[in-house]
Amino acid sequence: MLRRQLRHLPRAIYQTNAARSRCLNTAQNSQKKIYASQAQSAKSSAAVSSSSSPSASGSKTNTSKSPTIQVGEDGSPHIPERPKSWLTHKVETSPAVRYWFMKITALLGYHSPKQRAGLRTFLLYERICAVTPDAERNFWQNECDLPPTFQSWFIITNLHFWMLTVRLRALPEPHGRFYVQFLLDHFFLDIEDRIRAILQPSIPPRDPYTFFTSFYINPNIPKDGKLKRGSRAPERLVTRQMKIFKEQWMGMGMWYDYGLVTNDMELASAVWRNLLGARGSQGIAYPDSNPPKFRRGVNLVGGAVENPEKIDLEKEQSRDDGSGVHDYPPDEIDKYVRYPELMLDIVIYMRREIARLEKISDEEIMEGGLEALTFGRIRPNVPKSQ
């Protein structure tokens, strides 16, 4: 019980400190708009959760109070407001409790720049970065042919995480260092939570670190809603997956940085390798040829391959690993024609959003509303119905 309540402590402290911040009016106006849209979408959340499948929302028995992301008709994602904990309710309703709460948190250092950065970056990650896969699901899954897997969710979220950190690095010290580190901490805490939910599912599902999403499917949730004995994955498998995602994060960030400071060609190549699965890297399979049906990139690090020097690379490339990202077969080679346009759209989107974030002041980044920081659409000129 105590552990569950402590998880709400950062959110309660943030709500309390927000009332004392210098940008109170700006924050209140933006939050009112967000909560108004959330309240409208929350009316239909019960019907959505009851009609969704176990693989899409976690389980048919998912009646927990944890938020499930909703996407409005305009394509904007909304996270329903969490129910307030008893601590938040006491702080908001009792002046005496509020007074002593502020005194205790001040003694614990929760008003320091470091702690304020940790509270702020949770909202930046949850409301700005983690919602992006659901906001542009049609583009990523239909245009880019990314499968509904957690790997796809990770690479999309990591792209927007990187774009936001490009702006956070420019904050004055020590704020820049604090913001980047805490944003990274929230990112990987969410990653670990989602990995455990996939490899070690529970019925009903545990409360997530951020929110439930239907962008990817959990294949380990049984259709009958009953877990079998021995279905939990060992901890070493969770640790190995965390290492793999850490190496992917490092590699993606390095190549995105390199493309950002060089030219659009290098940035497009980083997008092609990291987002589009490097399809066609070893040639295109035409109908008259006899290539392997599946050709994919092989990750030689992260514990997936113990002896890279002894691996049969050609055999591994032709093996379907179930990720859904592989070269197109001969009867689908027409999809390669779209690749230059896809890379151009994504590169323009990255440059445009980074330039937009650059124009936002440091004060608004650290204390302002979240609407100004929200990422725009990848193709703003395309009708929303498409």
PDB file of C-alpha atoms in Angstrom, residues 78-350:
ATOM      1  CA  HIS A  78      -5.053  12.321 -24.874  1.00  0.00           C
ATOM      2  CA  ILE A  79      -4.200  10.621 -21.598  1.00  0.00           C
ATOM      3  CA  PRO A  80      -7.164  10.594 -19.220  1.00  0.00           C
ATOM      4  CA  GLU A  81      -6.452  12.273 -15.911  1.00  0.00           C
ATOM      5  CA  ARG A  82      -5.367   9.853 -13.214  1.00  0.00           C
ATOM      6  CA  PRO A  83      -7.528   9.551 -10.100  1.00  0.00           C
ATOM      7  CA  LYS A  84      -5.972  11.590  -7.327  1.00  0.00           C
ATOM      8  CA  SER A  85      -4.299   9.743  -4.505  1.00  0.00           C
ATOM      9  CA  TRP A  86      -5.262  10.322  -0.888  1.00  0.00           C
ATOM     10  CA  LEU A  87      -2.094  12.387  -0.416  1.00  0.00           C
ATOM     11  CA  THR A  88      -2.902  14.731  -3.301  1.00  0.00           C
ATOM     12  CA  HIS A  89      -6.465  15.100  -2.075  1.00  0.00           C
ATOM     13  CA  LYS A  90      -5.305  15.978   1.443  1.00  0.00           C
ATOM     14  CA  VAL A  91      -2.775  18.529   0.193  1.00  0.00           C
ATOM     15  CA  GLU A  92      -5.348  20.258  -1.990  1.00  0.00           C
ATOM     16  CA  THR A  93      -8.162  20.354   0.566  1.00  0.00           C
ATOM     17  CA  SER A  94      -6.377  20.987   3.871  1.00  0.00           C
ATOM     18  CA  PRO A  95      -4.291  24.162   4.342  1.00  0.00           C
ATOM     19  CA  ALA A  96      -2.568  22.662   7.383  1.00  0.00           C
ATOM     20  CA  VAL A  97      -1.576  19.501   5.537  1.00  0.00           C
ATOM     21  CA  ARG A  98      -0.446  21.619   2.616  1.00  0.00           C
ATOM     22  CA  TYR A  99       1.740  23.773   4.886  1.00  0.00           C
ATOM     23  CA  TRP A 100       3.490  20.847   6.552  1.00  0.00           C
ATOM     24  CA  PHE A 101       3.739  18.973   3.275  1.00  0.00           C
ATOM     25  CA  MET A 102       5.624  21.881   1.708  1.00  0.00           C
ATOM     26  CA  LYS A 103       7.865  22.085   4.765  1.00  0.00           C
ATOM     27  CA  ILE A 104       8.713  18.383   4.662  1.00  0.00           C
ATOM     28  CA  THR A 105       9.331  18.327   0.918  1.00  0.00           C
ATOM     29  CA  ALA A 106      11.578  21.382   1.256  1.00  0.00           C
ATOM     30  CA  LEU A 107      13.643  19.561   3.894  1.00  0.00           C
ATOM     31  CA  LEU A 108      13.876  16.543   1.582  1.00  0.00           C
ATOM     32  CA  GLY A 109      15.162  18.728  -1.243  1.00  0.00           C
ATOM     33  CA  TYR A 110      12.136  18.478  -3.521  1.00  0.00           C
ATOM     34  CA  HIS A 111      12.289  22.215  -4.281  1.00  0.00           C
ATOM     35  CA  SER A 112      15.843  22.048  -5.594  1.00  0.00           C
ATOM     36  CA  PRO A 113      16.533  22.490  -9.331  1.00  0.00           C
ATOM     37  CA  LYS A 114      17.491  18.829  -9.583  1.00  0.00           C
ATOM     38  CA  GLN A 115      14.251  17.547  -8.085  1.00  0.00           C
ATOM     39  CA  ARG A 116      12.124  19.994 -10.062  1.00  0.00           C
ATOM     40  CA  ALA A 117      13.813  18.731 -13.218  1.00  0.00           C
ATOM     41  CA  GLY A 118      12.892  15.165 -12.286  1.00  0.00           C
ATOM     42  CA  LEU A 119       9.231  16.100 -11.803  1.00  0.00           C
ATOM     43  CA  ARG A 120       9.032  18.188 -14.963  1.00  0.00           C
ATOM     44  CA  THR A 121      10.692  15.601 -17.193  1.00  0.00           C
ATOM     45  CA  PHE A 122       8.119  12.979 -16.222  1.00  0.00           C
ATOM     46  CA  LEU A 123       5.428  15.124 -17.835  1.00  0.00           C
ATOM     47  CA  LEU A 124       7.679  15.878 -20.801  1.00  0.00           C
ATOM     48  CA  TYR A 125       8.251  12.197 -21.399  1.00  0.00           C
ATOM     49  CA  GLU A 126       4.691  11.010 -20.799  1.00  0.00           C
ATOM     50  CA  ARG A 127       2.794  13.820 -22.543  1.00  0.00           C
ATOM     51  CA  ILE A 128       5.270  14.780 -25.292  1.00  0.00           C
ATOM     52  CA  CYS A 129       7.398  11.746 -26.248  1.00  0.00           C
ATOM     53  CA  ALA A 130       5.547   8.558 -25.308  1.00  0.00           C
ATOM     54  CA  VAL A 131       2.298   9.569 -27.040  1.00  0.00           C
ATOM     55  CA  THR A 132       3.865  10.038 -30.492  1.00  0.00           C
ATOM     56  CA  PRO A 133       3.491   6.437 -31.787  1.00  0.00           C
ATOM     57  CA  ASP A 134      -0.278   6.502 -31.182  1.00  0.00           C
ATOM     58  CA  ALA A 135      -0.633  10.034 -32.577  1.00  0.00           C
ATOM     59  CA  GLU A 136       0.747   9.027 -36.009  1.00  0.00           C
ATOM     60  CA  ARG A 137      -0.118   5.335 -35.994  1.00  0.00           C
ATOM     61  CA  ASN A 138      -1.484   5.382 -39.543  1.00  0.00           C
ATOM     62  CA  PHE A 139       1.765   6.792 -40.917  1.00  0.00           C
ATOM     63  CA  TRP A 140       4.090   4.452 -39.048  1.00  0.00           C
ATOM     64  CA  GLN A 141       2.129   1.240 -39.487  1.00  0.00           C
ATOM     65  CA  ASN A 142       0.578   1.761 -42.914  1.00  0.00           C
ATOM     66  CA  GLU A 143       2.995   4.040 -44.738  1.00  0.00           C
ATOM     67  CA  CYS A 144       6.256   2.767 -43.209  1.00  0.00           C
ATOM     68  CA  ASP A 145       5.026  -0.826 -42.792  1.00  0.00           C
ATOM     69  CA  LEU A 146       6.187  -1.047 -39.187  1.00  0.00           C
ATOM     70  CA  PRO A 147       4.586  -4.014 -37.422  1.00  0.00           C
ATOM     71  CA  PRO A 148       2.536  -3.555 -34.227  1.00  0.00           C
ATOM     72  CA  THR A 149       5.385  -4.647 -31.968  1.00  0.00           C
ATOM     73  CA  PHE A 150       7.127  -3.122 -28.986  1.00  0.00           C
ATOM     74  CA  GLN A 151      10.271  -2.708 -31.084  1.00  0.00           C
ATOM     75  CA  SER A 152       8.360  -0.383 -33.417  1.00  0.00           C
ATOM     76  CA  TRP A 153       6.998   1.565 -30.456  1.00  0.00           C
ATOM     77  CA  PHE A 154      10.525   1.914 -29.068  1.00  0.00           C
ATOM     78  CA  ILE A 155      12.187   3.275 -32.224  1.00  0.00           C
ATOM     79  CA  ILE A 156       9.416   5.842 -32.766  1.00  0.00           C
ATOM     80  CA  THR A 157       9.464   7.009 -29.150  1.00  0.00           C
ATOM     81  CA  ASN A 158      13.250   7.105 -29.197  1.00  0.00           C
ATOM     82  CA  LEU A 159      13.191   9.363 -32.273  1.00  0.00           C
ATOM     83  CA  HIS A 160      11.087  11.960 -30.472  1.00  0.00           C
ATOM     84  CA  PHE A 161      13.058  11.462 -27.259  1.00  0.00           C
ATOM     85  CA  TRP A 162      16.188  12.392 -29.219  1.00  0.00           C
ATOM     86  CA  MET A 163      14.577  15.466 -30.791  1.00  0.00           C
ATOM     87  CA  LEU A 164      13.526  16.726 -27.374  1.00  0.00           C
ATOM     88  CA  THR A 165      16.957  16.103 -25.853  1.00  0.00           C
ATOM     89  CA  VAL A 166      18.531  18.154 -28.654  1.00  0.00           C
ATOM     90  CA  ARG A 167      16.660  21.145 -27.207  1.00  0.00           C
ATOM     91  CA  LEU A 168      17.244  20.198 -23.573  1.00  0.00           C
ATOM     92  CA  ARG A 169      21.007  20.112 -24.107  1.00  0.00           C
ATOM     93  CA  ALA A 170      20.888  23.829 -24.809  1.00  0.00           C
ATOM     94  CA  LEU A 171      19.450  24.663 -21.375  1.00  0.00           C
ATOM     95  CA  PRO A 172      21.833  26.539 -19.081  1.00  0.00           C
ATOM     96  CA  GLU A 173      23.825  24.484 -16.625  1.00  0.00           C
ATOM     97  CA  PRO A 174      23.052  22.635 -14.482  1.00  0.00           C
ATOM     98  CA  HIS A 175      19.492  22.442 -15.841  1.00  0.00           C
ATOM     99  CA  GLY A 176      20.501  20.959 -19.190  1.00  0.00           C
ATOM    100  CA  ARG A 177      22.368  18.082 -17.563  1.00  0.00           C
ATOM    101  CA  PHE A 178      19.552  17.425 -15.079  1.00  0.00           C
ATOM    102  CA  TYR A 179      16.801  17.482 -17.679  1.00  0.00           C
ATOM    103  CA  VAL A 180      18.549  15.140 -20.107  1.00  0.00           C
ATOM    104  CA  GLN A 181      19.462  12.643 -17.392  1.00  0.00           C
ATOM    105  CA  PHE A 182      16.022  12.561 -15.778  1.00  0.00           C
ATOM    106  CA  LEU A 183      14.265  12.307 -19.133  1.00  0.00           C
ATOM    107  CA  LEU A 184      16.488   9.328 -19.926  1.00  0.00           C
ATOM    108  CA  ASP A 185      15.676   7.780 -16.548  1.00  0.00           C
ATOM    109  CA  HIS A 186      11.927   8.058 -17.160  1.00  0.00           C
ATOM    110  CA  PHE A 187      12.371   6.618 -20.657  1.00  0.00           C
ATOM    111  CA  PHE A 188      14.121   3.470 -19.500  1.00  0.00           C
ATOM    112  CA  LEU A 189      11.929   3.019 -16.435  1.00  0.00           C
ATOM    113  CA  ASP A 190       9.009   2.940 -18.844  1.00  0.00           C
ATOM    114  CA  ILE A 191      10.917   0.598 -21.167  1.00  0.00           C
ATOM    115  CA  GLU A 192      11.614  -1.854 -18.348  1.00  0.00           C
ATOM    116  CA  ASP A 193       8.015  -1.677 -17.155  1.00  0.00           C
ATOM    117  CA  ARG A 194       6.725  -2.482 -20.648  1.00  0.00           C
ATOM    118  CA  ILE A 195       9.253  -5.277 -21.179  1.00  0.00           C
ATOM    119  CA  ARG A 196       8.133  -6.916 -17.950  1.00  0.00           C
ATOM    120  CA  ALA A 197       4.491  -6.525 -18.942  1.00  0.00           C
ATOM    121  CA  ILE A 198       5.267  -8.408 -22.175  1.00  0.00           C
ATOM    122  CA  LEU A 199       7.628 -11.083 -20.878  1.00  0.00           C
ATOM    123  CA  GLN A 200       6.019 -11.449 -17.446  1.00  0.00           C
ATOM    124  CA  PRO A 201       2.306 -10.709 -18.008  1.00  0.00           C
ATOM    125  CA  SER A 202      -0.222 -10.701 -15.194  1.00  0.00           C
ATOM    126  CA  ILE A 203      -4.010 -10.934 -15.064  1.00  0.00           C
ATOM    127  CA  PRO A 204      -5.245  -8.274 -14.471  1.00  0.00           C
ATOM    128  CA  PRO A 205      -2.309  -6.237 -15.824  1.00  0.00           C
ATOM    129  CA  ARG A 206      -0.188  -4.265 -13.396  1.00  0.00           C
ATOM    130  CA  ASP A 207      -0.412  -0.491 -13.271  1.00  0.00           C
ATOM    131  CA  PRO A 208       1.958   0.859 -15.943  1.00  0.00           C
ATOM    132  CA  TYR A 209       4.661   3.442 -15.364  1.00  0.00           C
ATOM    133  CA  THR A 210       2.917   5.777 -17.827  1.00  0.00           C
ATOM    134  CA  PHE A 211      -0.154   4.427 -19.650  1.00  0.00           C
ATOM    135  CA  PHE A 212      -1.546   1.504 -21.619  1.00  0.00           C
ATOM    136  CA  THR A 213      -1.326   1.670 -25.402  1.00  0.00           C
ATOM    137  CA  SER A 214      -2.827  -0.343 -28.240  1.00  0.00           C
ATOM    138  CA  PHE A 215      -0.027   0.543 -30.667  1.00  0.00           C
ATOM    139  CA  TYR A 216       1.647  -2.834 -30.131  1.00  0.00           C
ATOM    140  CA  ILE A 217       0.284  -6.264 -29.282  1.00  0.00           C
ATOM    141  CA  ASN A 218       1.382  -8.350 -26.329  1.00  0.00           C
ATOM    142  CA  PRO A 219       1.612 -11.897 -27.720  1.00  0.00           C
ATOM    143  CA  ASN A 220       1.989 -13.431 -24.259  1.00  0.00           C
ATOM    144  CA  ILE A 221      -1.469 -12.482 -23.017  1.00  0.00           C
ATOM    145  CA  PRO A 222      -3.629 -15.638 -23.341  1.00  0.00           C
ATOM    146  CA  LYS A 223      -6.904 -15.228 -25.156  1.00  0.00           C
ATOM    147  CA  ASP A 224      -8.804 -16.985 -22.389  1.00  0.00           C
ATOM    148  CA  GLY A 225      -7.389 -14.574 -19.808  1.00  0.00           C
ATOM    149  CA  LYS A 226      -5.759 -17.350 -17.769  1.00  0.00           C
ATOM    150  CA  LEU A 227      -2.004 -17.501 -17.312  1.00  0.00           C
ATOM    151  CA  LYS A 228      -0.395 -20.910 -17.322  1.00  0.00           C
ATOM    152  CA  ARG A 229       2.227 -21.989 -14.832  1.00  0.00           C
ATOM    153  CA  GLY A 230       5.755 -21.268 -16.014  1.00  0.00           C
ATOM    154  CA  SER A 231       4.725 -18.475 -18.383  1.00  0.00           C
ATOM    155  CA  ARG A 232       6.890 -15.890 -16.628  1.00  0.00           C
ATOM    156  CA  ALA A 233      10.194 -15.164 -18.328  1.00  0.00           C
ATOM    157  CA  PRO A 234      13.374 -15.299 -16.211  1.00  0.00           C
ATOM    158  CA  GLU A 235      15.020 -12.111 -15.012  1.00  0.00           C
ATOM    159  CA  ARG A 236      18.113 -12.721 -17.150  1.00  0.00           C
ATOM    160  CA  LEU A 237      15.938 -12.405 -20.269  1.00  0.00           C
ATOM    161  CA  VAL A 238      14.592  -9.059 -19.060  1.00  0.00           C
ATOM    162  CA  THR A 239      18.150  -7.878 -18.362  1.00  0.00           C
ATOM    163  CA  ARG A 240      19.326  -8.971 -21.788  1.00  0.00           C
ATOM    164  CA  GLN A 241      16.484  -7.136 -23.519  1.00  0.00           C
ATOM    165  CA  MET A 242      17.290  -3.996 -21.529  1.00  0.00           C
ATOM    166  CA  LYS A 243      20.904  -4.181 -22.736  1.00  0.00           C
ATOM    167  CA  ILE A 244      19.766  -4.511 -26.335  1.00  0.00           C
ATOM    168  CA  PHE A 245      17.481  -1.472 -26.099  1.00  0.00           C
ATOM    169  CA  LYS A 246      20.236   0.513 -24.390  1.00  0.00           C
ATOM    170  CA  GLU A 247      22.602  -0.217 -27.271  1.00  0.00           C
ATOM    171  CA  GLN A 248      19.918   0.687 -29.788  1.00  0.00           C
ATOM    172  CA  TRP A 249      19.331   3.977 -27.995  1.00  0.00           C
ATOM    173  CA  MET A 250      23.044   4.782 -28.049  1.00  0.00           C
ATOM    174  CA  GLY A 251      23.456   3.842 -31.714  1.00  0.00           C
ATOM    175  CA  MET A 252      20.363   5.721 -32.884  1.00  0.00           C
ATOM    176  CA  GLY A 253      21.306   8.844 -30.949  1.00  0.00           C
ATOM    177  CA  MET A 254      24.843   8.844 -32.318  1.00  0.00           C
ATOM    178  CA  TRP A 255      23.745   8.575 -35.956  1.00  0.00           C
ATOM    179  CA  TYR A 256      20.935  11.096 -35.543  1.00  0.00           C
ATOM    180  CA  ASP A 257      23.444  13.542 -34.070  1.00  0.00           C
ATOM    181  CA  TYR A 258      25.827  12.899 -36.950  1.00  0.00           C
ATOM    182  CA  GLY A 259      23.113  13.438 -39.540  1.00  0.00           C
ATOM    183  CA  LEU A 260      21.901  16.587 -37.798  1.00  0.00           C
ATOM    184  CA  VAL A 261      25.295  18.305 -37.941  1.00  0.00           C
ATOM    185  CA  THR A 262      26.286  17.091 -41.437  1.00  0.00           C
ATOM    186  CA  ASN A 263      23.594  17.013 -44.121  1.00  0.00           C
ATOM    187  CA  ASP A 264      20.169  15.654 -44.987  1.00  0.00           C
ATOM    188  CA  MET A 265      21.649  12.702 -46.883  1.00  0.00           C
ATOM    189  CA  GLU A 266      23.308  11.356 -43.739  1.00  0.00           C
ATOM    190  CA  LEU A 267      20.182  12.047 -41.688  1.00  0.00           C
ATOM    191  CA  ALA A 268      18.043  10.207 -44.242  1.00  0.00           C
ATOM    192  CA  SER A 269      20.401   7.230 -44.132  1.00  0.00           C
ATOM    193  CA  ALA A 270      20.049   7.131 -40.325  1.00  0.00           C
ATOM    194  CA  VAL A 271      16.262   7.185 -40.728  1.00  0.00           C
ATOM    195  CA  TRP A 272      16.433   4.391 -43.300  1.00  0.00           C
ATOM    196  CA  ARG A 273      18.560   2.157 -41.075  1.00  0.00           C
ATOM    197  CA  ASN A 274      16.870   2.819 -37.734  1.00  0.00           C
ATOM    198  CA  LEU A 275      13.228   3.492 -38.611  1.00  0.00           C
ATOM    199  CA  LEU A 276      12.633   1.741 -41.924  1.00  0.00           C
ATOM    200  CA  GLY A 277      14.555  -1.440 -41.122  1.00  0.00           C
ATOM    201  CA  ALA A 278      17.246  -0.900 -43.811  1.00  0.00           C
ATOM    202  CA  ARG A 279      15.035  -2.721 -46.282  1.00  0.00           C
ATOM    203  CA  GLY A 280      16.799  -3.432 -49.562  1.00  0.00           C
ATOM    204  CA  SER A 281      20.299  -2.902 -48.126  1.00  0.00           C
ATOM    205  CA  GLN A 282      21.640  -5.956 -49.956  1.00  0.00           C
ATOM    206  CA  GLY A 283      19.665  -5.584 -53.142  1.00  0.00           C
ATOM    207  CA  ILE A 284      16.062  -5.890 -54.244  1.00  0.00           C
ATOM    208  CA  ALA A 285      14.553  -9.320 -54.835  1.00  0.00           C
ATOM    209  CA  TYR A 286      12.893  -9.334 -58.264  1.00  0.00           C
ATOM    210  CA  PRO A 287      10.332 -11.951 -59.355  1.00  0.00           C
ATOM    211  CA  ASP A 288      12.825 -13.735 -61.615  1.00  0.00           C
ATOM    212  CA  SER A 289      15.479 -14.078 -58.903  1.00  0.00           C
ATOM    213  CA  ASN A 290      15.631 -16.697 -56.179  1.00  0.00           C
ATOM    214  CA  PRO A 291      16.674 -14.845 -53.005  1.00  0.00           C
ATOM    215  CA  PRO A 292      15.644 -15.717 -49.476  1.00  0.00           C
ATOM    216  CA  LYS A 293      12.172 -14.453 -48.689  1.00  0.00           C
ATOM    217  CA  PHE A 294      13.305 -12.802 -45.465  1.00  0.00           C
ATOM    218  CA  ARG A 295      16.446 -10.688 -45.321  1.00  0.00           C
ATOM    219  CA  ARG A 296      17.028  -8.677 -42.203  1.00  0.00           C
ATOM    220  CA  GLY A 297      19.767  -6.956 -40.254  1.00  0.00           C
ATOM    221  CA  VAL A 298      21.433  -9.059 -37.575  1.00  0.00           C
ATOM    222  CA  ASN A 299      22.215  -7.472 -34.201  1.00  0.00           C
ATOM    223  CA  LEU A 300      25.634  -8.834 -33.235  1.00  0.00           C
ATOM    224  CA  VAL A 301      25.660  -7.168 -29.805  1.00  0.00           C
ATOM    225  CA  GLY A 302      23.494  -7.076 -26.736  1.00  0.00           C
ATOM    226  CA  GLY A 303      23.819 -10.746 -25.904  1.00  0.00           C
ATOM    227  CA  ALA A 304      21.696 -11.995 -28.826  1.00  0.00           C
ATOM    228  CA  VAL A 305      24.737 -13.560 -30.504  1.00  0.00           C
ATOM    229  CA  GLU A 306      27.336 -15.115 -28.214  1.00  0.00           C
ATOM    230  CA  ASN A 307      30.077 -15.789 -30.816  1.00  0.00           C
ATOM    231  CA  PRO A 308      29.785 -13.244 -33.668  1.00  0.00           C
ATOM    232  CA  GLU A 309      32.880 -14.610 -35.433  1.00  0.00           C
ATOM    233  CA  LYS A 310      31.292 -18.074 -35.738  1.00  0.00           C
ATOM    234  CA  ILE A 311      27.852 -16.968 -36.873  1.00  0.00           C
ATOM    235  CA  ASP A 312      26.573 -17.860 -40.346  1.00  0.00           C
ATOM    236  CA  LEU A 313      25.541 -14.325 -41.314  1.00  0.00           C
ATOM    237  CA  GLU A 314      23.830 -15.350 -44.550  1.00  0.00           C
ATOM    238  CA  LYS A 315      21.763 -17.963 -42.738  1.00  0.00           C
ATOM    239  CA  GLU A 316      20.786 -15.527 -39.989  1.00  0.00           C
ATOM    240  CA  GLN A 317      19.754 -12.884 -42.513  1.00  0.00           C
ATOM    241  CA  SER A 318      17.416 -15.303 -44.235  1.00  0.00           C
ATOM    242  CA  ARG A 319      15.764 -16.398 -40.964  1.00  0.00           C
ATOM    243  CA  ASP A 320      12.481 -14.762 -40.021  1.00  0.00           C
ATOM    244  CA  ASP A 321      12.915 -13.504 -36.462  1.00  0.00           C
ATOM    245  CA  GLY A 322       9.251 -12.584 -36.101  1.00  0.00           C
ATOM    246  CA  SER A 323       9.932  -8.847 -35.860  1.00  0.00           C
ATOM    247  CA  GLY A 324       7.957  -8.083 -39.008  1.00  0.00           C
ATOM    248  CA  VAL A 325      10.726  -5.847 -40.388  1.00  0.00           C
ATOM    249  CA  HIS A 326      12.392  -7.520 -43.358  1.00  0.00           C
ATOM    250  CA  ASP A 327      12.946  -7.005 -47.061  1.00  0.00           C
ATOM    251  CA  TYR A 328       9.898  -6.943 -49.272  1.00  0.00           C
ATOM    252  CA  PRO A 329       9.247 -10.144 -51.219  1.00  0.00           C
ATOM    253  CA  PRO A 330       9.298 -10.048 -55.049  1.00  0.00           C
ATOM    254  CA  ASP A 331       5.539  -9.454 -55.291  1.00  0.00           C
ATOM    255  CA  GLU A 332       5.811  -6.293 -53.130  1.00  0.00           C
ATOM    256  CA  ILE A 333       8.857  -4.559 -54.615  1.00  0.00           C
ATOM    257  CA  ASP A 334       6.665  -1.627 -55.666  1.00  0.00           C
ATOM    258  CA  LYS A 335       6.784  -0.485 -52.039  1.00  0.00           C
ATOM    259  CA  TYR A 336      10.435   0.488 -52.473  1.00  0.00           C
ATOM    260  CA  VAL A 337       9.309   3.331 -54.751  1.00  0.00           C
ATOM    261  CA  ARG A 338       7.853   5.120 -51.715  1.00  0.00           C
ATOM    262  CA  TYR A 339      11.108   5.024 -49.754  1.00  0.00           C
ATOM    263  CA  PRO A 340      12.639   8.294 -51.026  1.00  0.00           C
ATOM    264  CA  GLU A 341       9.403  10.136 -50.236  1.00  0.00           C
ATOM    265  CA  LEU A 342       9.169   8.556 -46.779  1.00  0.00           C
ATOM    266  CA  MET A 343      12.741   9.490 -45.911  1.00  0.00           C
ATOM    267  CA  LEU A 344      12.202  13.035 -47.197  1.00  0.00           C
ATOM    268  CA  ASP A 345       9.027  13.474 -45.145  1.00  0.00           C
ATOM    269  CA  ILE A 346      10.671  12.223 -41.956  1.00  0.00           C
ATOM    270  CA  VAL A 347      13.837  14.321 -42.428  1.00  0.00           C
ATOM    271  CA  ILE A 348      11.768  17.463 -43.073  1.00  0.00           C
ATOM    272  CA  TYR A 349       9.702  16.646 -40.000  1.00  0.00           C
ATOM    273  CA  MET A 350      12.804  16.241 -37.830  1.00  0.00           C
TER     274      MET A 350
END
